[in-house]
mmCIF file of C-alpha atoms and ligand atoms in Angstrom:
data_model
loop_
_atom_site.group_PDB
_atom_site.id
_atom_site.type_symbol
_atom_site.label_atom_id
_atom_site.label_comp_id
_atom_site.label_asym_id
_atom_site.label_seq_id
_atom_site.Cartn_x
_atom_site.Cartn_y
_atom_site.Cartn_z
ATOM 1 C CA MET X 1 3.721 -9.989 -0.793
ATOM 2 C CA ALA X 2 1.698 -13.167 -0.361
ATOM 3 C CA GLY X 3 3.651 -16.096 1.107
ATOM 4 C CA LYS X 4 3.206 -19.805 0.499
ATOM 5 C CA VAL X 5 0.171 -20.404 2.726
ATOM 6 C CA GLU X 6 -1.629 -17.287 1.555
ATOM 7 C CA LYS X 7 -1.053 -18.309 -2.059
ATOM 8 C CA TYR X 8 -2.398 -21.781 -1.282
ATOM 9 C CA LEU X 9 -5.547 -20.192 0.172
ATOM 10 C CA LEU X 10 -5.990 -17.718 -2.667
ATOM 11 C CA ASP X 11 -5.519 -20.439 -5.295
ATOM 12 C CA LYS X 12 -8.088 -22.657 -3.599
ATOM 13 C CA LEU X 13 -10.508 -19.753 -3.243
ATOM 14 C CA GLN X 14 -10.548 -19.424 -7.024
ATOM 15 C CA LYS X 15 -12.311 -22.787 -7.094
ATOM 16 C CA GLU X 16 -14.289 -23.150 -3.902
ATOM 17 C CA ARG X 17 -15.198 -21.865 -0.455
ATOM 18 C CA LEU X 18 -12.837 -22.945 2.295
ATOM 19 C CA HIS X 19 -13.123 -24.363 5.785
ATOM 20 C CA PHE X 20 -10.718 -24.028 8.712
ATOM 21 C CA SER X 21 -10.858 -26.303 11.766
ATOM 22 C CA LEU X 22 -10.079 -24.422 14.951
ATOM 23 C CA VAL X 23 -8.110 -26.174 17.686
ATOM 24 C CA ASP X 24 -8.234 -24.256 20.954
ATOM 25 C CA PRO X 25 -5.184 -25.265 23.024
ATOM 26 C CA ASP X 26 -7.186 -24.694 26.204
ATOM 27 C CA SER X 27 -9.845 -27.249 25.348
ATOM 28 C CA PHE X 28 -7.970 -29.835 23.275
ATOM 29 C CA SER X 29 -5.641 -32.464 24.654
ATOM 30 C CA ILE X 30 -2.814 -33.676 22.428
ATOM 31 C CA GLU X 31 -4.902 -36.755 21.563
ATOM 32 C CA ASP X 32 -7.932 -34.594 20.668
ATOM 33 C CA ALA X 33 -5.775 -32.393 18.500
ATOM 34 C CA LYS X 34 -4.363 -35.405 16.640
ATOM 35 C CA SER X 35 -7.768 -36.902 15.904
ATOM 36 C CA THR X 36 -9.128 -33.480 14.945
ATOM 37 C CA ALA X 37 -6.308 -33.071 12.451
ATOM 38 C CA GLN X 38 -7.046 -36.446 10.865
ATOM 39 C CA ILE X 39 -10.812 -36.018 10.757
ATOM 40 C CA SER X 40 -10.534 -32.476 9.427
ATOM 41 C CA GLU X 41 -8.457 -33.603 6.504
ATOM 42 C CA GLU X 42 -10.782 -36.544 5.779
ATOM 43 C CA ALA X 43 -13.799 -34.235 5.919
ATOM 44 C CA GLY X 44 -12.258 -31.841 3.385
ATOM 45 C CA SER X 45 -11.111 -28.972 5.601
ATOM 46 C CA ASP X 46 -8.435 -26.715 4.132
ATOM 47 C CA ALA X 47 -6.341 -25.659 7.130
ATOM 48 C CA ILE X 48 -6.024 -26.062 10.870
ATOM 49 C CA LEU X 49 -6.250 -22.888 12.923
ATOM 50 C CA ILE X 50 -4.730 -23.013 16.354
ATOM 51 C CA GLY X 51 -5.320 -20.488 19.089
ATOM 52 C CA GLY X 52 -7.640 -19.225 21.771
ATOM 53 C CA SER X 53 -8.512 -16.211 23.849
ATOM 54 C CA THR X 54 -6.626 -17.296 26.931
ATOM 55 C CA HIS X 55 -2.875 -17.532 26.763
ATOM 56 C CA THR X 56 -1.182 -20.834 26.041
ATOM 57 C CA LEU X 57 2.542 -20.613 26.486
ATOM 58 C CA GLY X 58 5.485 -21.746 24.361
ATOM 59 C CA ASN X 59 6.348 -25.352 24.833
ATOM 60 C CA TYR X 60 2.835 -26.798 24.955
ATOM 61 C CA LEU X 61 1.865 -24.903 21.827
ATOM 62 C CA ASP X 62 4.942 -26.285 20.015
ATOM 63 C CA ILE X 63 4.104 -29.850 21.064
ATOM 64 C CA LEU X 64 0.472 -29.449 20.074
ATOM 65 C CA ILE X 65 1.381 -28.128 16.635
ATOM 66 C CA GLU X 66 3.912 -30.918 16.101
ATOM 67 C CA SER X 67 1.292 -33.520 16.986
ATOM 68 C CA ILE X 68 -1.163 -31.941 14.561
ATOM 69 C CA LYS X 69 1.400 -31.787 11.789
ATOM 70 C CA ALA X 70 2.288 -35.433 12.282
ATOM 71 C CA ASN X 71 -1.346 -36.291 11.550
ATOM 72 C CA THR X 72 -2.246 -34.065 8.611
ATOM 73 C CA THR X 73 -0.778 -32.450 5.536
ATOM 74 C CA LEU X 74 -2.997 -29.380 6.007
ATOM 75 C CA PRO X 75 -1.238 -26.120 6.816
ATOM 76 C CA VAL X 76 -1.326 -25.048 10.463
ATOM 77 C CA ILE X 77 -2.109 -21.377 10.936
ATOM 78 C CA ILE X 78 -1.905 -19.644 14.295
ATOM 79 C CA PHE X 79 -4.989 -17.663 15.291
ATOM 80 C CA PRO X 80 -3.323 -15.752 18.112
ATOM 81 C CA GLY X 81 -5.056 -14.921 21.341
ATOM 82 C CA GLY X 82 -2.002 -12.982 22.422
ATOM 83 C CA VAL X 83 1.674 -12.261 21.961
ATOM 84 C CA ALA X 84 2.748 -15.555 23.532
ATOM 85 C CA GLN X 85 0.962 -17.578 20.862
ATOM 86 C CA VAL X 86 3.739 -17.637 18.292
ATOM 87 C CA SER X 87 5.451 -20.898 17.406
ATOM 88 C CA SER X 88 8.101 -21.727 14.829
ATOM 89 C CA LYS X 89 6.321 -25.055 14.310
ATOM 90 C CA ALA X 90 3.362 -23.411 12.546
ATOM 91 C CA ASP X 91 3.238 -22.560 8.858
ATOM 92 C CA ALA X 92 1.635 -19.145 9.158
ATOM 93 C CA ILE X 93 -0.062 -16.754 11.546
ATOM 94 C CA LEU X 94 -3.126 -14.587 11.043
ATOM 95 C CA PHE X 95 -1.396 -11.310 11.838
ATOM 96 C CA MET X 96 -4.557 -9.662 13.058
ATOM 97 C CA SER X 97 -5.561 -6.241 14.188
ATOM 98 C CA TYR X 98 -8.653 -6.298 16.403
ATOM 99 C CA LEU X 99 -10.095 -3.254 14.710
ATOM 100 C CA ASN X 100 -13.188 -2.690 16.852
ATOM 101 C CA SER X 101 -11.431 -2.980 20.181
ATOM 102 C CA ARG X 102 -11.509 0.132 22.366
ATOM 103 C CA ASN X 103 -8.054 -0.705 23.647
ATOM 104 C CA PRO X 104 -5.070 0.155 21.409
ATOM 105 C CA TYR X 105 -3.218 -2.817 22.894
ATOM 106 C CA PHE X 106 -5.336 -5.146 20.743
ATOM 107 C CA ILE X 107 -5.219 -2.936 17.649
ATOM 108 C CA THR X 108 -1.492 -2.229 17.330
ATOM 109 C CA LYS X 109 0.477 -2.748 20.523
ATOM 110 C CA SER X 110 0.362 -6.529 20.836
ATOM 111 C CA GLN X 111 1.207 -6.655 17.115
ATOM 112 C CA ALA X 112 4.284 -4.500 17.725
ATOM 113 C CA LEU X 113 5.290 -6.664 20.689
ATOM 114 C CA GLY X 114 4.901 -9.847 18.641
ATOM 115 C CA SER X 115 6.373 -8.655 15.347
ATOM 116 C CA PHE X 116 10.019 -9.532 16.016
ATOM 117 C CA LEU X 117 9.007 -12.951 17.264
ATOM 118 C CA VAL X 118 7.191 -13.596 13.997
ATOM 119 C CA LYS X 119 10.275 -12.493 12.073
ATOM 120 C CA LYS X 120 12.585 -14.652 14.164
ATOM 121 C CA THR X 121 10.437 -17.771 13.827
ATOM 122 C CA GLU X 122 10.067 -17.133 10.079
ATOM 123 C CA ILE X 123 6.404 -18.076 10.061
ATOM 124 C CA GLU X 124 4.336 -16.379 7.413
ATOM 125 C CA PRO X 125 2.239 -13.418 8.581
ATOM 126 C CA ILE X 126 -1.155 -13.074 6.887
ATOM 127 C CA PRO X 127 -2.434 -9.501 7.470
ATOM 128 C CA THR X 128 -6.023 -9.758 8.679
ATOM 129 C CA GLY X 129 -8.595 -7.304 10.007
ATOM 130 C CA TYR X 130 -10.460 -8.915 12.911
ATOM 131 C CA LEU X 131 -13.958 -7.694 13.757
ATOM 132 C CA VAL X 132 -16.102 -8.997 16.574
ATOM 133 C CA VAL X 133 -19.872 -8.942 16.189
ATOM 134 C CA GLU X 134 -22.513 -9.273 18.934
ATOM 135 C CA PRO X 135 -22.658 -11.397 21.079
ATOM 136 C CA GLY X 136 -18.848 -11.618 20.887
ATOM 137 C CA GLU X 137 -18.532 -14.165 23.705
ATOM 138 C CA THR X 138 -15.140 -14.473 25.443
ATOM 139 C CA VAL X 139 -13.143 -12.772 22.725
ATOM 140 C CA GLY X 140 -15.505 -9.787 22.826
ATOM 141 C CA TRP X 141 -15.020 -9.407 26.560
ATOM 142 C CA ILE X 142 -11.268 -9.957 26.585
ATOM 143 C CA GLY X 143 -10.713 -7.699 23.602
ATOM 144 C CA GLU X 144 -12.744 -4.832 25.099
ATOM 145 C CA ALA X 145 -14.682 -4.543 21.869
ATOM 146 C CA ASP X 146 -17.247 -2.053 20.748
ATOM 147 C CA LEU X 147 -19.179 -5.082 19.512
ATOM 148 C CA LEU X 148 -20.540 -4.600 16.005
ATOM 149 C CA PRO X 149 -24.340 -4.402 16.314
ATOM 150 C CA ARG X 150 -26.067 -7.313 14.594
ATOM 151 C CA ARG X 151 -28.753 -5.067 13.131
ATOM 152 C CA LYS X 152 -26.307 -2.557 11.620
ATOM 153 C CA PRO X 153 -24.504 -4.318 8.773
ATOM 154 C CA GLN X 154 -23.345 -0.932 7.449
ATOM 155 C CA ILE X 155 -21.044 -0.552 10.434
ATOM 156 C CA ALA X 156 -19.455 -3.962 9.827
ATOM 157 C CA ALA X 157 -19.091 -3.068 6.149
ATOM 158 C CA ALA X 158 -17.430 0.269 6.951
ATOM 159 C CA TYR X 159 -14.883 -1.427 9.224
ATOM 160 C CA SER X 160 -14.270 -4.146 6.634
ATOM 161 C CA LEU X 161 -13.660 -1.643 3.861
ATOM 162 C CA ALA X 162 -11.339 0.312 6.134
ATOM 163 C CA ALA X 163 -9.413 -2.931 6.763
ATOM 164 C CA GLN X 164 -9.019 -3.389 3.027
ATOM 165 C CA TYR X 165 -7.920 0.208 2.504
ATOM 166 C CA MET X 166 -5.362 -0.168 5.299
ATOM 167 C CA GLY X 167 -3.801 -3.032 3.366
ATOM 168 C CA MET X 168 -5.149 -6.046 5.213
ATOM 169 C CA ARG X 169 -5.635 -9.013 2.941
ATOM 170 C CA PHE X 170 -8.433 -10.855 4.756
ATOM 171 C CA VAL X 171 -11.368 -9.703 6.886
ATOM 172 C CA TYR X 172 -12.505 -11.961 9.728
ATOM 173 C CA LEU X 173 -16.052 -11.457 11.062
ATOM 174 C CA GLU X 174 -16.358 -13.186 14.411
ATOM 175 C CA ALA X 175 -19.506 -13.819 16.483
ATOM 176 C CA GLY X 176 -17.432 -15.427 19.259
ATOM 177 C CA SER X 177 -16.747 -19.056 19.985
ATOM 178 C CA GLY X 178 -19.896 -20.817 21.202
ATOM 179 C CA ALA X 179 -22.172 -17.959 20.098
ATOM 180 C CA ILE X 180 -25.854 -18.886 20.024
ATOM 181 C CA GLU X 181 -26.138 -17.482 16.510
ATOM 182 C CA THR X 182 -23.630 -17.002 13.711
ATOM 183 C CA VAL X 183 -22.746 -13.627 12.251
ATOM 184 C CA PRO X 184 -26.017 -12.581 10.529
ATOM 185 C CA PRO X 185 -26.045 -13.676 6.855
ATOM 186 C CA GLU X 186 -27.427 -10.193 5.967
ATOM 187 C CA MET X 187 -24.287 -8.669 7.459
ATOM 188 C CA VAL X 188 -22.093 -11.061 5.471
ATOM 189 C CA GLY X 189 -23.940 -10.105 2.279
ATOM 190 C CA PHE X 190 -23.573 -6.402 3.001
ATOM 191 C CA VAL X 191 -19.846 -6.690 3.758
ATOM 192 C CA LYS X 192 -19.205 -8.809 0.663
ATOM 193 C CA LYS X 193 -20.784 -6.169 -1.532
ATOM 194 C CA VAL X 194 -18.220 -3.585 -0.482
ATOM 195 C CA ILE X 195 -14.934 -5.469 -0.098
ATOM 196 C CA ASP X 196 -12.748 -7.229 -2.649
ATOM 197 C CA ILE X 197 -10.661 -9.277 -0.227
ATOM 198 C CA PRO X 198 -11.696 -12.699 1.129
ATOM 199 C CA LEU X 199 -14.131 -12.781 4.028
ATOM 200 C CA ILE X 200 -13.649 -15.245 6.878
ATOM 201 C CA VAL X 201 -16.597 -15.959 9.221
ATOM 202 C CA GLY X 202 -16.624 -17.803 12.518
ATOM 203 C CA GLY X 203 -18.519 -18.290 15.736
ATOM 204 C CA GLY X 204 -21.670 -20.342 16.261
ATOM 205 C CA ILE X 205 -21.512 -22.421 13.058
ATOM 206 C CA ARG X 206 -22.903 -25.730 14.262
ATOM 207 C CA SER X 207 -25.093 -27.009 11.442
ATOM 208 C CA PRO X 208 -24.943 -27.479 7.676
ATOM 209 C CA GLU X 209 -27.996 -25.174 7.426
ATOM 210 C CA SER X 210 -26.318 -22.236 9.138
ATOM 211 C CA ALA X 211 -23.152 -22.780 7.095
ATOM 212 C CA LYS X 212 -25.193 -22.848 3.904
ATOM 213 C CA LYS X 213 -26.902 -19.549 4.739
ATOM 214 C CA LEU X 214 -23.535 -17.878 5.246
ATOM 215 C CA ALA X 215 -22.226 -19.429 2.032
ATOM 216 C CA THR X 216 -25.195 -18.138 0.072
ATOM 217 C CA ALA X 217 -24.643 -14.699 1.599
ATOM 218 C CA GLY X 218 -21.088 -14.720 0.230
ATOM 219 C CA ALA X 219 -18.693 -15.827 2.985
ATOM 220 C CA ASP X 220 -15.446 -17.221 1.582
ATOM 221 C CA ILE X 221 -13.870 -19.040 4.523
ATOM 222 C CA PHE X 222 -15.652 -20.727 7.434
ATOM 223 C CA VAL X 223 -14.180 -21.455 10.840
ATOM 224 C CA THR X 224 -15.622 -24.021 13.232
ATOM 225 C CA GLY X 225 -14.279 -24.832 16.672
ATOM 226 C CA THR X 226 -16.916 -25.925 19.186
ATOM 227 C CA ILE X 227 -18.411 -28.549 16.893
ATOM 228 C CA LEU X 228 -15.031 -30.293 16.807
ATOM 229 C CA GLU X 229 -15.101 -30.586 20.577
ATOM 230 C CA LYS X 230 -18.719 -31.761 20.703
ATOM 231 C CA ASP X 231 -19.483 -33.763 17.580
ATOM 232 C CA LYS X 232 -16.661 -34.252 15.093
ATOM 233 C CA GLY X 233 -18.913 -36.305 12.816
ATOM 234 C CA LYS X 234 -20.964 -33.216 11.973
ATOM 235 C CA LEU X 235 -17.948 -31.683 10.319
ATOM 236 C CA PHE X 236 -18.490 -33.787 7.196
ATOM 237 C CA ASP X 237 -21.982 -32.376 6.609
ATOM 238 C CA ILE X 238 -20.936 -28.820 7.422
ATOM 239 C CA ILE X 239 -18.025 -28.909 4.993
ATOM 240 C CA ARG X 240 -20.231 -30.480 2.320
ATOM 241 C CA ALA X 241 -22.716 -27.619 2.767
ATOM 242 C CA ILE X 242 -19.947 -25.032 2.510
ATOM 243 C CA LYS X 243 -18.367 -26.489 -0.592
ATOM 244 C CA SER X 244 -21.509 -27.381 -2.532
HETATM 245 C C1 1GP L 301 -13.760 -18.960 15.346
HETATM 246 O O1 1GP L 301 -14.694 -18.373 17.339
HETATM 247 C C2 1GP L 301 -14.846 -19.165 16.217
HETATM 248 O O2 1GP L 301 -13.975 -17.771 14.680
HETATM 249 C C3 1GP L 301 -15.132 -20.572 16.565
HETATM 250 O O3 1GP L 301 -16.441 -20.545 16.951
HETATM 251 O O4 1GP L 301 -16.368 -22.429 18.508
HETATM 252 O O5 1GP L 301 -18.529 -21.373 17.833
HETATM 253 O O6 1GP L 301 -17.242 -22.761 16.211
HETATM 254 P P1 1GP L 301 -17.200 -21.870 17.388
#
């Protein structure tokens, strides 16, 4: 059953494409996180994602989320890099299975290890199939992925449809943070043709042009991280391109 944050996203998706601002606890100080929260809301972002591939532990994550929440009304959703990235301060968590990992730890085991923590903290789990596409960057390496080949959109589509049939409610196609190129728009188009659940894309979105291409191809939700560290001002143009 969809919880409050998922309903908020699904309602908004009826009207427009969405944007999530990604705060990586490893690269953002508390001050950076606060200003990112404010600017993201001003620029028209729809949620703050928080998480990263390396493990940030308990207390700092709580403090970071509290600082973000003091500076925005947007929901804060954890994008977990591992079992330790669960915090009662967040509104929801992308409860993800890293479907193209070769290591069962990332597909089901870390989820089992984290499940009781999610229940105890009462944050809302949003079941999501996570798929990492070439080049994959850090998350591809850490997650021991069979990276989805850029020139084989059928493979990405098959995994995405499997995610839907297994009951996941979002598919997340990831090129990796800092990727030179985004997920190929052709791949996004191919995946969108076969699935009925919302498609999230992230990795390498640094310009309004690249965002627009992915929007035209059919992506529903866009995640940007690196641009927030490098040039927050660009966020306004990127979000305008996504929403127009
Ligand atoms: C989230 O990994 C992305 O899916 C973020 O990528 O840092 O390249 O925006 P960037």
